Each structure stands twice: as structure tokens, then as C-alpha cells.
Coordinates of C-alpha atoms in Angstrom, one line a residue:
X1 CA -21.7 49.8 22.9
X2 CA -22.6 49.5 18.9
X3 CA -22.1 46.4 17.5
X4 CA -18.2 45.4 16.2
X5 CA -19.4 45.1 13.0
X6 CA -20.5 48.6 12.7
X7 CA -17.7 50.0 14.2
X8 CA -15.7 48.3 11.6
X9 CA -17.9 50.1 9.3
X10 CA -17.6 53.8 10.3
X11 CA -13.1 52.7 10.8
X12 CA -11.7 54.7 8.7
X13 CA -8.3 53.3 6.9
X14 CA -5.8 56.6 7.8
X15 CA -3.7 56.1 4.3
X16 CA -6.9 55.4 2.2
X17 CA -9.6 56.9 3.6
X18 CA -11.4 53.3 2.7
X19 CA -13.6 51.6 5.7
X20 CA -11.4 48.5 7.0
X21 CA -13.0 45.3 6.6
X22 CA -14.7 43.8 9.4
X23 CA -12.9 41.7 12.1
X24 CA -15.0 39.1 10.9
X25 CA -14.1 38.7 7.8
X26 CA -10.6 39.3 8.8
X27 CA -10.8 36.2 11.0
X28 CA -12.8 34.3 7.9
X29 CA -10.1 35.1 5.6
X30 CA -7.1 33.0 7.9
X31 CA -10.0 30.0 8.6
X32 CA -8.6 26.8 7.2
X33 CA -11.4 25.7 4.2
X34 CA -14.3 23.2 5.4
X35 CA -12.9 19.5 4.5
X36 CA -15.2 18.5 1.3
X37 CA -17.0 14.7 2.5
X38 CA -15.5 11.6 1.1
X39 CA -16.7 10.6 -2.3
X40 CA -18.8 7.7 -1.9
X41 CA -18.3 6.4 -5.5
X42 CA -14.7 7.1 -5.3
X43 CA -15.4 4.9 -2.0
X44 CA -16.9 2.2 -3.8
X45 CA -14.4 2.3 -6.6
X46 CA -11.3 2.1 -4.7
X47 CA -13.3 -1.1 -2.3
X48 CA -13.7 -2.9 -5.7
X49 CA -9.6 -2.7 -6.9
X50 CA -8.5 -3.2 -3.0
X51 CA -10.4 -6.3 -3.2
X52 CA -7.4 -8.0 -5.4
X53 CA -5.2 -7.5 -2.4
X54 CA -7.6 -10.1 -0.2
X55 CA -5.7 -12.9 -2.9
X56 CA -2.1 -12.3 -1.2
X57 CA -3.2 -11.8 2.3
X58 CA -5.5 -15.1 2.3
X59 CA -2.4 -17.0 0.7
X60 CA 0.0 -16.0 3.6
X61 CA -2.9 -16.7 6.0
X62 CA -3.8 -19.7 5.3
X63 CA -0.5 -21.1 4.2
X64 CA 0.9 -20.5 7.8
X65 CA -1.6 -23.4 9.1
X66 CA -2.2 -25.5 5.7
X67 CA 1.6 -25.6 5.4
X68 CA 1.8 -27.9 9.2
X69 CA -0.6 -29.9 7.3
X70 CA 1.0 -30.3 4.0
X71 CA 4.2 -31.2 5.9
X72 CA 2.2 -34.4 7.6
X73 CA 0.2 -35.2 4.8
X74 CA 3.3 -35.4 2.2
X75 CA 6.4 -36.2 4.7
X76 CA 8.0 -32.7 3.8
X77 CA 10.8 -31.0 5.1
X78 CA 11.4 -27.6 7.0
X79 CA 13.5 -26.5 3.4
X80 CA 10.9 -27.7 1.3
X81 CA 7.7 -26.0 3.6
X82 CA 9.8 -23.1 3.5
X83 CA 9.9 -23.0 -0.3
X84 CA 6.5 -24.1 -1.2
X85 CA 5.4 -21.2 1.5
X86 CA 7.6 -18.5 0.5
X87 CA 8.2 -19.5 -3.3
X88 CA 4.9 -17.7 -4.3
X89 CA 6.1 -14.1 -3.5
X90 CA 9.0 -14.8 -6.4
X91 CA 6.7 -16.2 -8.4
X92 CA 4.5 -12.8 -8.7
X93 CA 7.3 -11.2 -9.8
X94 CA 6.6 -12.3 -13.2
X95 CA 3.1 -10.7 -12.9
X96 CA 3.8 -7.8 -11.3
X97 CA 6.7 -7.1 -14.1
X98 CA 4.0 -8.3 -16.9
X99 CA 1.0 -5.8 -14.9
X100 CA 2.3 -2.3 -15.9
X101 CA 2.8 -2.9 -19.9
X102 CA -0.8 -5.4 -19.3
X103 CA -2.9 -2.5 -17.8
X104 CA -1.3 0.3 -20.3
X105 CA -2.3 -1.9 -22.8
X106 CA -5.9 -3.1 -21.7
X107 CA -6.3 -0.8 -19.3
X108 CA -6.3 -0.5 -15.3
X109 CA -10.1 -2.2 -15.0
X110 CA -9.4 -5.1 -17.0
X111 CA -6.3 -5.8 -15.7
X112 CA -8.2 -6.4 -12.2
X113 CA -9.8 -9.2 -14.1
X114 CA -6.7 -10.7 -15.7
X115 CA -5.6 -11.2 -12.0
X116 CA -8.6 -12.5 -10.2
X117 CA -8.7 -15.2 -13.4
X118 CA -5.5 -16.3 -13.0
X119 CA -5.4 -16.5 -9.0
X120 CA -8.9 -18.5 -9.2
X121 CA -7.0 -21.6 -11.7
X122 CA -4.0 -21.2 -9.1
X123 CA -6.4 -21.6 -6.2
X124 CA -8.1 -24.3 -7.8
X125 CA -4.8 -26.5 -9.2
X126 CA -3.6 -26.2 -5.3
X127 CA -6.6 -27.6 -4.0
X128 CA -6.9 -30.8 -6.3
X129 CA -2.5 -31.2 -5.6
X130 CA -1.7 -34.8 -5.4
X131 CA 2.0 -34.0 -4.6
X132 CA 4.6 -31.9 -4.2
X133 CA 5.5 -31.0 -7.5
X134 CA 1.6 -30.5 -8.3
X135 CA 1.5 -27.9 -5.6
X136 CA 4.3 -25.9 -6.9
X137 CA 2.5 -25.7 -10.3
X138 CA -0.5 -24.3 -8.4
X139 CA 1.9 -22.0 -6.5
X140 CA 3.2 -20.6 -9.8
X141 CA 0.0 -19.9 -11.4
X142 CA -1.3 -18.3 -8.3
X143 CA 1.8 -16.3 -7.7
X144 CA 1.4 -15.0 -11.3
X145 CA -2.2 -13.7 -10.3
X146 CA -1.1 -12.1 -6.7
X147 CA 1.8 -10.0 -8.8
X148 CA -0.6 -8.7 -11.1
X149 CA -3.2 -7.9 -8.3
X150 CA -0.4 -6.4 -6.0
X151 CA 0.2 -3.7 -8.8
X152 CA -2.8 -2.9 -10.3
X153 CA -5.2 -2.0 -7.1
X154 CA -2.8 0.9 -5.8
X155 CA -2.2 2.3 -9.1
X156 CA -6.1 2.2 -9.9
X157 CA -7.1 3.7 -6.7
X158 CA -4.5 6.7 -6.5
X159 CA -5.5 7.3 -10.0
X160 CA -9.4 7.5 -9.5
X161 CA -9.5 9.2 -5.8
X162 CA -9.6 13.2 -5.3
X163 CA -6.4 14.3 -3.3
X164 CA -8.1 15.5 -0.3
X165 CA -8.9 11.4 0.4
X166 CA -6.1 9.7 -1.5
X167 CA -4.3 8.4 1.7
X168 CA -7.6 7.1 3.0
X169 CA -8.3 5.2 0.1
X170 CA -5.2 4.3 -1.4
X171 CA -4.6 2.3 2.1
X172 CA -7.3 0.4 1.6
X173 CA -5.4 -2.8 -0.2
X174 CA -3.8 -3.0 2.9
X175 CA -6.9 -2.9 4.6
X176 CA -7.5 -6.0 2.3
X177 CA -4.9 -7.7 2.4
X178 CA -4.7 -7.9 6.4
X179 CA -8.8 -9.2 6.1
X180 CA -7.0 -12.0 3.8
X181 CA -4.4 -12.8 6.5
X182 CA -7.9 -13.0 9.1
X183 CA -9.5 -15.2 6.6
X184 CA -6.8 -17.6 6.3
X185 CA -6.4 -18.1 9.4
X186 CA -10.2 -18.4 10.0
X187 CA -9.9 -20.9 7.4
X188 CA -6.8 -22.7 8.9
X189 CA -9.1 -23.0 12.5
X190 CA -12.5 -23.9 10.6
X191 CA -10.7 -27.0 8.5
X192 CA -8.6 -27.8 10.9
X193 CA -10.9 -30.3 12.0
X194 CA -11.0 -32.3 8.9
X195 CA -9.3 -35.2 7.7
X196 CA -5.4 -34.4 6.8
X197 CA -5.7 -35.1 3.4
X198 CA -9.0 -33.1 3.0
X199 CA -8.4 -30.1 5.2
X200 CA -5.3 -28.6 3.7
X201 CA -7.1 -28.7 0.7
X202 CA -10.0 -26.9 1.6
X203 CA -8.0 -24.3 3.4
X204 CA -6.3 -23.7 -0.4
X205 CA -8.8 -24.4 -2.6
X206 CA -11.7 -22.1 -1.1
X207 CA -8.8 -19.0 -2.2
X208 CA -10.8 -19.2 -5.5
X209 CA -14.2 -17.5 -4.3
X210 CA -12.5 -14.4 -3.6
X211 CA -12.2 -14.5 -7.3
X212 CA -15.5 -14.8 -8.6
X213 CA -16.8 -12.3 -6.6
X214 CA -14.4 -9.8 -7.7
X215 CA -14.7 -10.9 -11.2
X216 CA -18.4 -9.3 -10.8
X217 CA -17.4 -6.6 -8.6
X218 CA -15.2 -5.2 -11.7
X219 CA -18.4 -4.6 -13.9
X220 CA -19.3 -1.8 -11.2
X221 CA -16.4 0.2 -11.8
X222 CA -15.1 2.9 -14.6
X223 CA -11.9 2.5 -16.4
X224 CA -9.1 5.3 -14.5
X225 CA -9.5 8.6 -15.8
X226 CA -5.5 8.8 -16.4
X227 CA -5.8 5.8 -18.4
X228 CA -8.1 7.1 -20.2
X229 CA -6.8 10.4 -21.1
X230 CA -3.6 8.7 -22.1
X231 CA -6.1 6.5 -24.8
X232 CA -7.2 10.3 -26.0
X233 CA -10.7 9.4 -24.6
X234 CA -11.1 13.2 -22.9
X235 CA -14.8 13.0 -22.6
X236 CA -14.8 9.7 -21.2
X237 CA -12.1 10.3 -18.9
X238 CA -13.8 14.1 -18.2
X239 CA -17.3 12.0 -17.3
X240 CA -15.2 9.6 -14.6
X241 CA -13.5 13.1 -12.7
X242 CA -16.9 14.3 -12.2
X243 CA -18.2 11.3 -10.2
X244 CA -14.9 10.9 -8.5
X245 CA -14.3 14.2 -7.5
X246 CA -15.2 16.3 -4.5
X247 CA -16.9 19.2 -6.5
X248 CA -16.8 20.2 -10.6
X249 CA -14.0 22.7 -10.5
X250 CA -12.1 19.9 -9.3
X251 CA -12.5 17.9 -11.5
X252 CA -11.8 20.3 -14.4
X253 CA -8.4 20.9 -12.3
X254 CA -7.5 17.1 -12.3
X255 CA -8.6 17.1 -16.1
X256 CA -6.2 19.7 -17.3
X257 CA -3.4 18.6 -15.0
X258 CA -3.5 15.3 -16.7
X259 CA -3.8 16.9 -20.1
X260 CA -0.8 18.5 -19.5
X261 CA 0.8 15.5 -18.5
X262 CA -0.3 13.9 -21.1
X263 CA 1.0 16.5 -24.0
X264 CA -2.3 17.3 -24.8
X265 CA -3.3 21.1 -25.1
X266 CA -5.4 22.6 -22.6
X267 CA -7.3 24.3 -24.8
X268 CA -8.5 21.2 -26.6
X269 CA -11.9 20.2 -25.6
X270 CA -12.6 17.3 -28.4
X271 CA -14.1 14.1 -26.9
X272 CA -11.7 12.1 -28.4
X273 CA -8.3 13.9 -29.5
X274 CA -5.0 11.4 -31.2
X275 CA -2.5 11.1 -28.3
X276 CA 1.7 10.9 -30.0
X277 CA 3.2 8.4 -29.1
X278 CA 6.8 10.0 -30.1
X279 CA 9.1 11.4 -27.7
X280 CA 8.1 12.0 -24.1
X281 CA 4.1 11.0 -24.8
X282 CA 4.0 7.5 -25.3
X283 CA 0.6 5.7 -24.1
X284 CA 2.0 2.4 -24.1
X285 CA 5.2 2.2 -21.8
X286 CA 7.6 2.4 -24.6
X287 CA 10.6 4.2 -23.7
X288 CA 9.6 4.2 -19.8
X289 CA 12.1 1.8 -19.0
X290 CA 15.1 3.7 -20.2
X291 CA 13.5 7.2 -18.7
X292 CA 13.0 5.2 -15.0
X293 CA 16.5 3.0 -15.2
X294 CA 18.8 4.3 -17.7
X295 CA 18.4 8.0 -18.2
X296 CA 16.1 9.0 -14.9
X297 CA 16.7 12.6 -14.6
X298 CA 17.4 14.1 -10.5
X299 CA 13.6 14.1 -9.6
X300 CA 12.6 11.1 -11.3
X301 CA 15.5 8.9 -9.8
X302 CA 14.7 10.7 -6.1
X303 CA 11.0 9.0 -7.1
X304 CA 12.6 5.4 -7.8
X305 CA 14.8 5.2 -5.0
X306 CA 12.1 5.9 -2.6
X307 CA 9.7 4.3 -4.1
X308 CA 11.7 1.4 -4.4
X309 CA 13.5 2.2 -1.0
X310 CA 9.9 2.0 0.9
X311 CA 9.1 -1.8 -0.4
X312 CA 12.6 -3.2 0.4
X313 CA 12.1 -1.9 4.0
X314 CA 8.4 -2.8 4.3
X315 CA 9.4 -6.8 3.8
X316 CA 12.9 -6.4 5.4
X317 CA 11.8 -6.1 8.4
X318 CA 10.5 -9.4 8.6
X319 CA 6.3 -9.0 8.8
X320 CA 5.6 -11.4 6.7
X321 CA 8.2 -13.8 8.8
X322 CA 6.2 -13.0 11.7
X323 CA 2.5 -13.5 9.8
X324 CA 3.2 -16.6 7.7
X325 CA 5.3 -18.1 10.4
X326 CA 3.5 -17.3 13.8
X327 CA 2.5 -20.9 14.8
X328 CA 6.1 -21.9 14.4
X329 CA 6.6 -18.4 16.5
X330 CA 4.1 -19.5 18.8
X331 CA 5.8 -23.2 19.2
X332 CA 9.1 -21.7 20.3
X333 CA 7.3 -19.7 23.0
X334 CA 5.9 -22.8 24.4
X335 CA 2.4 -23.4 23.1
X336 CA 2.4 -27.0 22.1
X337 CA -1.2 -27.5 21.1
X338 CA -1.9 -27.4 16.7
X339 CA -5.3 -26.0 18.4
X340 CA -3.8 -23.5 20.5
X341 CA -1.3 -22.3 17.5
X342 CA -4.1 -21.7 15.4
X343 CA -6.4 -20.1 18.3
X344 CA -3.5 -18.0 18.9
X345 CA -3.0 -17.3 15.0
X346 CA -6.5 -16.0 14.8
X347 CA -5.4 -13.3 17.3
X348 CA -2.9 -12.2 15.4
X349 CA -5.2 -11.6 12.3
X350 CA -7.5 -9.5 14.1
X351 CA -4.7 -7.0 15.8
X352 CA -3.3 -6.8 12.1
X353 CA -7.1 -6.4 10.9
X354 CA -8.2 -4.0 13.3
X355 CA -5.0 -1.8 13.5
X356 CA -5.2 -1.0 9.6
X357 CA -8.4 0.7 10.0
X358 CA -6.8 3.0 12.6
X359 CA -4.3 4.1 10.2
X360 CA -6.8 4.3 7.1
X361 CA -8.6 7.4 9.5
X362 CA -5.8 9.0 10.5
X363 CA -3.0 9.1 7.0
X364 CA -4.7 12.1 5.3
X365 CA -5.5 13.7 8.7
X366 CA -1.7 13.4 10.5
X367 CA -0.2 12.8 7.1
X368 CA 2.3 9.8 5.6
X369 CA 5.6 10.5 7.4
X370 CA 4.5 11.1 10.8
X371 CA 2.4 7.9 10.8
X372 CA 5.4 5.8 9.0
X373 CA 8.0 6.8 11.4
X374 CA 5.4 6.0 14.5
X375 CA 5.1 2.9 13.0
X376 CA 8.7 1.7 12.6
X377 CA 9.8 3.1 16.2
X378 CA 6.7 0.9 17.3
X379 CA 8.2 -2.0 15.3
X380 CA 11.9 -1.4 16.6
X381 CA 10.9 -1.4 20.3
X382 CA 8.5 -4.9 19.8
X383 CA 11.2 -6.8 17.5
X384 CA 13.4 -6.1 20.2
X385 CA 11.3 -7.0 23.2
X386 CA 10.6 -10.8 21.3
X387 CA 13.8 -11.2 20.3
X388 CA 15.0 -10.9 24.0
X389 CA 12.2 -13.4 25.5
X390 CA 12.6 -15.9 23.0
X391 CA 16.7 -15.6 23.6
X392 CA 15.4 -16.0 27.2
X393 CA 13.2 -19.1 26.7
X394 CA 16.1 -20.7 24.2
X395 CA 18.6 -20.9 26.9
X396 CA 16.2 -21.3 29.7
X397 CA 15.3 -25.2 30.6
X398 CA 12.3 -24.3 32.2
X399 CA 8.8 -23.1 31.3
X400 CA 8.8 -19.3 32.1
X401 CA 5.3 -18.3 31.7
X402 CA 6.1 -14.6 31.8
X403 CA 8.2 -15.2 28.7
X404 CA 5.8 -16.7 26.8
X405 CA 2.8 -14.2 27.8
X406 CA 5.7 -11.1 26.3
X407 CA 6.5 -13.3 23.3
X408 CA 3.2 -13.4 22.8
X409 CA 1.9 -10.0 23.0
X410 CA 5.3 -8.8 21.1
X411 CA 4.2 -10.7 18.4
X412 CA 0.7 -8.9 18.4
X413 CA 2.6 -5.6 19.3
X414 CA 4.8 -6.3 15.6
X415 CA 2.0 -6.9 13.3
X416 CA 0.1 -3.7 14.9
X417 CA 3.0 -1.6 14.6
X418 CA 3.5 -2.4 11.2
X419 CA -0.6 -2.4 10.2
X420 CA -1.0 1.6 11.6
X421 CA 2.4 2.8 9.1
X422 CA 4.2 0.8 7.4
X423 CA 1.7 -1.6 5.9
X424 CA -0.6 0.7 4.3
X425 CA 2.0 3.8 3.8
X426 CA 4.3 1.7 1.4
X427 CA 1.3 1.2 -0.8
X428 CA -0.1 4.9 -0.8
X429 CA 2.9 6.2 -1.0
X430 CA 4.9 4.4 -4.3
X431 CA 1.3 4.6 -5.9
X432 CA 0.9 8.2 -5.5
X433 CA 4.9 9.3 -5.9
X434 CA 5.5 8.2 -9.6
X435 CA 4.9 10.9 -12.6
X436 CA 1.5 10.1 -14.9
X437 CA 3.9 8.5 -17.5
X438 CA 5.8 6.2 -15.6
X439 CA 3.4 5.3 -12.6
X440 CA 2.5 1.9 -13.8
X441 CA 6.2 0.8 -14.2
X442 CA 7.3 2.1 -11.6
X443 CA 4.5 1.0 -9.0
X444 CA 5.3 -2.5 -11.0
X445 CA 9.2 -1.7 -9.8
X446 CA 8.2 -1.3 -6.4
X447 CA 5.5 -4.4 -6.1
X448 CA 8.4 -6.7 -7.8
X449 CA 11.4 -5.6 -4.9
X450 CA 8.4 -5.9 -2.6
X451 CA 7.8 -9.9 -3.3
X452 CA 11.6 -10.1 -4.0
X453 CA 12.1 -9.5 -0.5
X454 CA 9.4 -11.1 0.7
X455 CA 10.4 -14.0 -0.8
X456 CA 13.8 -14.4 0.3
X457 CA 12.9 -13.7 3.5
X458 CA 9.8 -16.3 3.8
X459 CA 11.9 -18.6 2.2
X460 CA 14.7 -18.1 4.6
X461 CA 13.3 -17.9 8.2
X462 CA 13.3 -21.3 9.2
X463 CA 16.9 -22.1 8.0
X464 CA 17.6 -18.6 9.7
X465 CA 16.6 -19.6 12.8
X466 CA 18.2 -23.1 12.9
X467 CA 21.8 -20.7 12.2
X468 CA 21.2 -18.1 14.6
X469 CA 17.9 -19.0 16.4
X470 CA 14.4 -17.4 16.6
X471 CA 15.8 -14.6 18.6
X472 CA 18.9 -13.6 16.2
X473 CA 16.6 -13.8 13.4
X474 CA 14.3 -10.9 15.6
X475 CA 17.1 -9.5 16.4
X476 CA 18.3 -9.0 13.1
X477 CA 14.7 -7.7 11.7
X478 CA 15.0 -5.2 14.9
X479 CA 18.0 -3.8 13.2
X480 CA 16.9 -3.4 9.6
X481 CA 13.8 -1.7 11.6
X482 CA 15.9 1.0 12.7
X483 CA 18.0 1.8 9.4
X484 CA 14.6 1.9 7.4
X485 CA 13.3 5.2 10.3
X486 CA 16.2 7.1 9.3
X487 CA 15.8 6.3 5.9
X488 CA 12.1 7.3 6.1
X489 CA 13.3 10.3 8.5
X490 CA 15.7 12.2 5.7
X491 CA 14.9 10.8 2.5
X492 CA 11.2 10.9 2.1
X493 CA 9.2 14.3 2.0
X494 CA 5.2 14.6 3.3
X495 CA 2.8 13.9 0.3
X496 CA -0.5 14.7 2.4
X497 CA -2.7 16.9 0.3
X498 CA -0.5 17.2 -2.8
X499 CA -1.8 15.9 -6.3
X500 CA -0.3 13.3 -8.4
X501 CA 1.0 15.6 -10.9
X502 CA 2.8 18.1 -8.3
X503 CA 5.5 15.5 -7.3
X504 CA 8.1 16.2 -9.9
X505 CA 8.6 19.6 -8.6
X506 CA 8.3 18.7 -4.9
X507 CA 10.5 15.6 -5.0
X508 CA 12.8 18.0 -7.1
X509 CA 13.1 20.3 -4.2
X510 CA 13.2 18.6 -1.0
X511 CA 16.7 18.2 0.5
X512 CA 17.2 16.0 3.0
X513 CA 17.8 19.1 5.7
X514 CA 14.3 20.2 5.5
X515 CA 13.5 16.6 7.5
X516 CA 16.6 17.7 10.0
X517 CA 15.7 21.3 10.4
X518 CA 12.6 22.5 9.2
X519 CA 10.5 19.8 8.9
X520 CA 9.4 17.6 5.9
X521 CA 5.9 19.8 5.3
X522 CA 7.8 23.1 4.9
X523 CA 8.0 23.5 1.3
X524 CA 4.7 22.8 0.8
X525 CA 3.9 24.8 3.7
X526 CA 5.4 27.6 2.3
X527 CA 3.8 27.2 -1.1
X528 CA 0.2 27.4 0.8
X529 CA 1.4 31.1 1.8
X530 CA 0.9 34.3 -0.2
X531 CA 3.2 37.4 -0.6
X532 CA 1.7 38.3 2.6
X533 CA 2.2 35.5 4.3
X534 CA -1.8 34.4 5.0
X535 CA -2.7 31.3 4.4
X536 CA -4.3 30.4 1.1
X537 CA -6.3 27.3 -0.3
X538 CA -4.0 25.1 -3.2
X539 CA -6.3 23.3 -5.6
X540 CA -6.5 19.5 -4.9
X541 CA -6.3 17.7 -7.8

């Protein structure tokens, strides 16, 4: 029998008289296109930003141990450990408010700077506390710092990554700031050991190395191409896509999409153009608040809410109640031991640690939504499950070891849950959602209902739990855990593999019954399809 390619060859098209193509290139033509390998300077960029995030998560690490010794040390109350603990996340509000006009101002690198400065004197001012009003002082300053941080890294990294590895890296200052939450608690075990008026110390003041090191990190990196076009800096901004894209037509793509975004002709290939600052085009976030809050048109307010809609829902369902307050978790389950709590705290870090890096392979692979909704069904079913043991141990006046054992692995089951989804999704997603003209503002939007909710719920628990006990409070976390899935499930559309400057239109088109019926990747399935209905490669930009 001759070969199939030759018989393709002599096949004679009946209506043309043309030979068909080969079944090989028939087959080619429907292949899926080979997955361009991960920018390794992208890599290293987007390492360098995440780093900011290692500020928040050591803070709530370590203050979840430091804060048993503060209490001793100082003669403090539940209210006022509470406070001092939670106080922080309201505090970087200010920073996270003052980060978007800072880094449109200065720029996205520099603003990196700005917050690793002003955590390192908050760091430092906590360390050398001689009482409580001292500490709070520290808090503030520090808080200012982890608001600014919390912003910036997100933005930065969804602005310098190519789309086919945004979700990967974007996730990484989650990555970071679960390796802070490990390193606190680290920190809690390794001081633990020295006297109580020097060990609470150390386990704040030693906050400030992450600091320096990032400080020098920052020299390493380029200023974001976005920000840069938005300065009229083309060439500049032209020379950064080409080192962080996956090939050169790519970067040409993400150049003229941000052009266009920018009001800047296509056609104009100057290195450095004037950029208006009139009308829709304004470089420096005037005007953006009033487009965002006041006057959003239907797309961008679809953006907001979601963006705004994903934070609230990240903190409501009480992680950071579970991470900052574990040994007190930990207590109620019958572990009497400070040793053992901390042992036990340690744990905890490395489930949240080693949980993150499975969602940081998998969210541009399975894509945002179906990893989000995983992740909350995960967190509905463990909030539940420790909410009824420690019910069951509260009214129970013996020790029931089996009660303790599921308390204890629920409480590992939560912050894994959360660390494969929720955790890293929230920050890829609000970073990656928001139109080139309002990103920073809005990611600032986002970061401050984040903290804002955080917060008051930090600064809550322990009076929670005295009202309605440890269990009501899980209880109640469970339920806020289940309204947030179908929130997820028919509000928020599939972003995997679109670029930044494509989420007007597709934000602008999803309904709600494309989640129901069809599936939240149909639209931009459908867009990936020509006339014929073969598959086709989009550009990434």
C-alpha cells in the first residue's frame, strides 16, 4: 500500500480539481499550539515584588506566638491582645489607599522600596517597645508599610508577566506571604526559649531583615512596562516586553495593546512620545476615582464589584482567624503545653506553605474558577467539621482524644483549602481584572476591603468566641464560606489565558447564565473558533 501521504497527493478535490491536503496536516491544523517555557526573567522579576508580601505573612505569624508573650510580659488583656494583633490590618489601609497615587507617581519599582523602608522602622520601633502604647506606634508604622506592600507586588507582577504564565506568577505573593506565616512561627518556636521580656522582642524585631534584603533585591528589577508607557517612555517600556515576553511578536502585541490603552497611536514609534493628561488619558490617577466610584460605566462596575467582592470573601471566611489565632485554637482543643501550641503552630505553616505551591502549578493549567470554587467547597466542609468538634469538646467534660485529633487536622484541612484557591486566586485575579487606567486604584480598592476585613475580624475573634464560643464563631465562617461559592460560581467569568487589556470586553459580556448553563470559559471559547469552527491560536498579550 503507498504511503497516506501520497495518496493525499494524487486525491483529487471533486469541486476544484485541487489535490486535498494531507491528513497530516489536517490533523496539524486542529493541534493545540506547543506551550512557550516560562520566562525566567519574568520569574525572577515577579520573585523580587512577591517578596513584599513575606512582611504581612511574618507579622501574622509571628504575632500569633509573640502576642501569648506580650500578654505575660505587659499584664494585657484578651481585648487589648486582640487589638494590638488585629489593629495592624486597619492600619495598612492608609498605605494601601496612599500605594496607587504613590506608585503612578514614582512608579511600580520604587514603590517596592517605599514599603520595605517603612515596614523595617515598624519592625524595629516594635522590637525596642517598652509598653503598650509604644507597641501600637510600631504597629502603625508597620501597618503603613504592609498596605503599601499588599498593593504594589500584585499590580507589578500582572503588569510585567506574559499572559500565558500570569496566574503562575501573579500567585506568587501568596506564595510569600504563607513562607512569612512559616517564618513567624519558626520564629515564635526558635525564641520561645528566651527570657519573656527578650523573646517577644526578637520574634518582632528580626521582621526588619526581610527588608533590607529586599531593599537590594529591587535594584535587580526594571520599572513595569505599563508604567512606563503611561510616562511616554515607549522605548524603554518596548526594551522591558522583550525580556519579559515569551517570544518578540509578543511583545510587539503587548506593546501596542498598551498603546492603545494608553491613547497613544499605534503607528508612533518615537522613544519617548508626550502622553495627555486630559480626558480619559491621565498618567497620574486623576479623575480615576470618579470613573471607578462615581461614574463606572456597566463593565467597569462588573470589575469593582468583583474585584472588590473576591477580597471581602477571602478574609470573611475567617483565615486569618484561624492563622493568627491557632494556638488559642489549639488550647480549646485540649493542648495545654505553650511548647506543644507552638509545635503544633509550625504545622500549620507548613500545610499553608506547601499547599500554595500546588495551586501556583496548576491556576494557568485548570484555570482561576475551577481552582477557586475547589477551594471554598474544601473550606466549607473543614469549617464545618471543626466547628462541630470543638462544639463537641465545649460541652463535653472529658478529654475526647478523637475530638481533638479532628480539630486538629480540620484546622490544617482550612488553611490548605484556602492556600490551593482562595489564597492565591484573590490576588491574581483583582490584579489582572482592572483596565490599564484604573489598575492601581482599583487593586488599592481591593487590598484596603481586604485589611478592612481582616481587621475586624482579627480584632473580633476572641470576643466572638466568648459570645458564641469557638464553634459558633466556625460555624459562622462555614456560612460566609458557602455564600462566597455561589458568588464565585455566577458572578465571576474564567480569566485563564486572556490579556490584561481584553477584560473590558469580556467582563462586558459575561452574564451570569453562561456559569449556570454553558460554562464560564464559553465566550472565550467561542472567540478561539473561526467561521469554520476549528480551533485557532488568540495572541497572548
Amino acid at each position: 500500500m503507498a504511503p497516506l501521504i501520497d495518496q493525499a497527493k494524487v486525491t483529487l478535490n471533486g469541486a476544484s480539481g485541487k489535490p486535498l491536503p494531507s491528513p497530516q496536516k489536517l490533523i496539524l491544523d486542529f493541534d493545540h499550539p506547543k506551550k512557550p517555557k516560562r520566562n525566567k526573567f519574568a520569574f525572577v522579576c515577579a520573585i523580587l515584588a512577591s517578596m513584599t508580601s513575606i512582611l504581612l505573612g511574618y507579622d501574622i505569624g509571628v504575632m500569633s506566638g509573640a502576642g501569648i508573650y506580650i500578654k505575660k510580659d505587659m499584664n494585657l488583656s484578651d481585648v487589648q491582645i486582640e487589638i494590638l494583633s488585629g489593629i495592624i490590618n486597619i492600619y495598612s489601609l492608609i498605605g494601601s489607599a496612599a500605594a496607587g497615587r504613590t506608585s503612578d507617581w514614582i512608579g511600580r519599582r520604587y514603590t517596592i522600596v517605599v514599603a520595605g523602608a517603612i515596614f523595617f522602622a515598624g519592625a524595629i520601633l516594635m522590637g525596642f517597645a517598652t509598653n503598650y502604647a509604644f507597641l501600637m506606634v510600631g504597629r502603625f508604622v508597620a501597618g503603613i508599610g504592609v498596605g503599601y506592600a499588599l498593593m504594589i507586588a500584585p499590580v507589578y507582577t500582572a503588569e510585567v508577566a506574559p499572559a500565558s504564565s500570569r496566574g503562575f506568577l501573579t500567585s506568587f505573593p501568596e506564595v510569600f506571604i504563607n513562607t512569612g506565616v512559616l517564618l513567624g512561627y519558626v520564629s515564635n518556636f526558635a525564641f520561645s526559649k528566651l527570657p519573656l521580656q527578650l523573646g517577644w522582642r526578637f520574634m518582632l524585631g528580626i521582621g526588619a531583615v526581610p527588608s533590607i534584603i529586599l531593599a537590594i533585591g529591587v535594584l535587580a528589577m526594571p520599572e513595569s512596562p505599563r508604567w512606563l508607557v503611561m510616562q511616554g517612555r515607549l522605548r524603554d517600556a518596548k526594551l522591558v516586553l522583550e525580556k519579559t515576553s515569551d517570544s518578540r511578536d509578543e511583545a510587539e502585541s503587548r506593546l501596542n495593546d498598551i498603546k492603545e490603552a494608553a491613547g497613544i497611536p499605534l503607528d508612533c514609534h518615537d522613544d519617548v512620545v508626550s502622553v495627555s493628561k486630559n480626558g480619559s488619558n491621565k498618567t497620574n490617577g486623576e479623575g480615576v476615582w470618579r470613573e471607578l466610584l462615581i461614574r463606572p460605566i456597566p463593565a467597569v462596575r462588573r470589575v469593582l464589584i468583583a474585584g472588590v467582592g473576591i477580597h471581602f470573601f477571602q478574609q470573611a471566611s475567617g483565615i486569618d482567624a484561624v492563622v493568627l489565632y491557632s494556638p488559642r485554637i489549639f488550647a480549646k482543643a485540649g493542648i495545654t503545653s505553650d511548647t506543644d501550641k507552638l509545635l503544633a503552630t509550625v504545622a500549620v505553616g507548613f500545610s499553608k506553605t506547601i499547599f500554595i505551591l500546588v495551586a501556583t502549578v496548576f491556576v494557568d493549567r485548570v484555570g482561576r474558577k475551577p481552582l477557586l470554587l475547589s477551594s471554598v467547597g474544601g473550606m466549607i466542609v473543614s469549617l464545618t467539621t471543626l466547628a462541630a468538634a470543638l462544639t463537641v469538646i465545649d460541652r463535653s467534660d472529658e478529654k475526647l482524644m478523637w475530638a481533638i485529633v479532628v480539630s486538629i487536622l480540620m484546622v490544617l484541612a482550612v488553611v490548605a483549602s484556602f492556600s490551593i484557591g482562595l489564597g492565591p486566586i484573590a490576588w491574581v485575579y483583582s490584579s489582572e481584572i482592572f483596565p490599564l487606567r484604573l489598575r492601581a486604584q482599583g487593586t488599592s480598592i481591593g487590598v484596603a476591603v481586604n485589611r478592612l476585613i481582616s481587621g475586624t475580624v482579627t480584632m473580633t475573634f476572641l470576643s466572638l468566641s466568648d459570645a458564641i464560643t469557638t464553634g459558633g464563631a466556625f460555624f459562622l465562617f462555614a456560612g460566609i464560606a458557602i455564600v462566597s461559592w455561589l458568588f464565585f460560581y455566577t458572578f465571576l467569568p474564567e480569566t485563564q489565558g486572556r490579556g490584561l487589556e481584553d477584560m473590558d470586553e469580556l467582563f462586558g459580556e459575561f452574564q451570569w447564565k453562561d456559569s449556570l448553563h454553558k460554562g464560564s470559559g464559553d465566550a472565550a471559547e467561542k472567540r478561539q473558533k473561526n467561521d469554520h469552527g476549528e480551533r485557532i491560536q488568540l495572541p497572548v498579550y
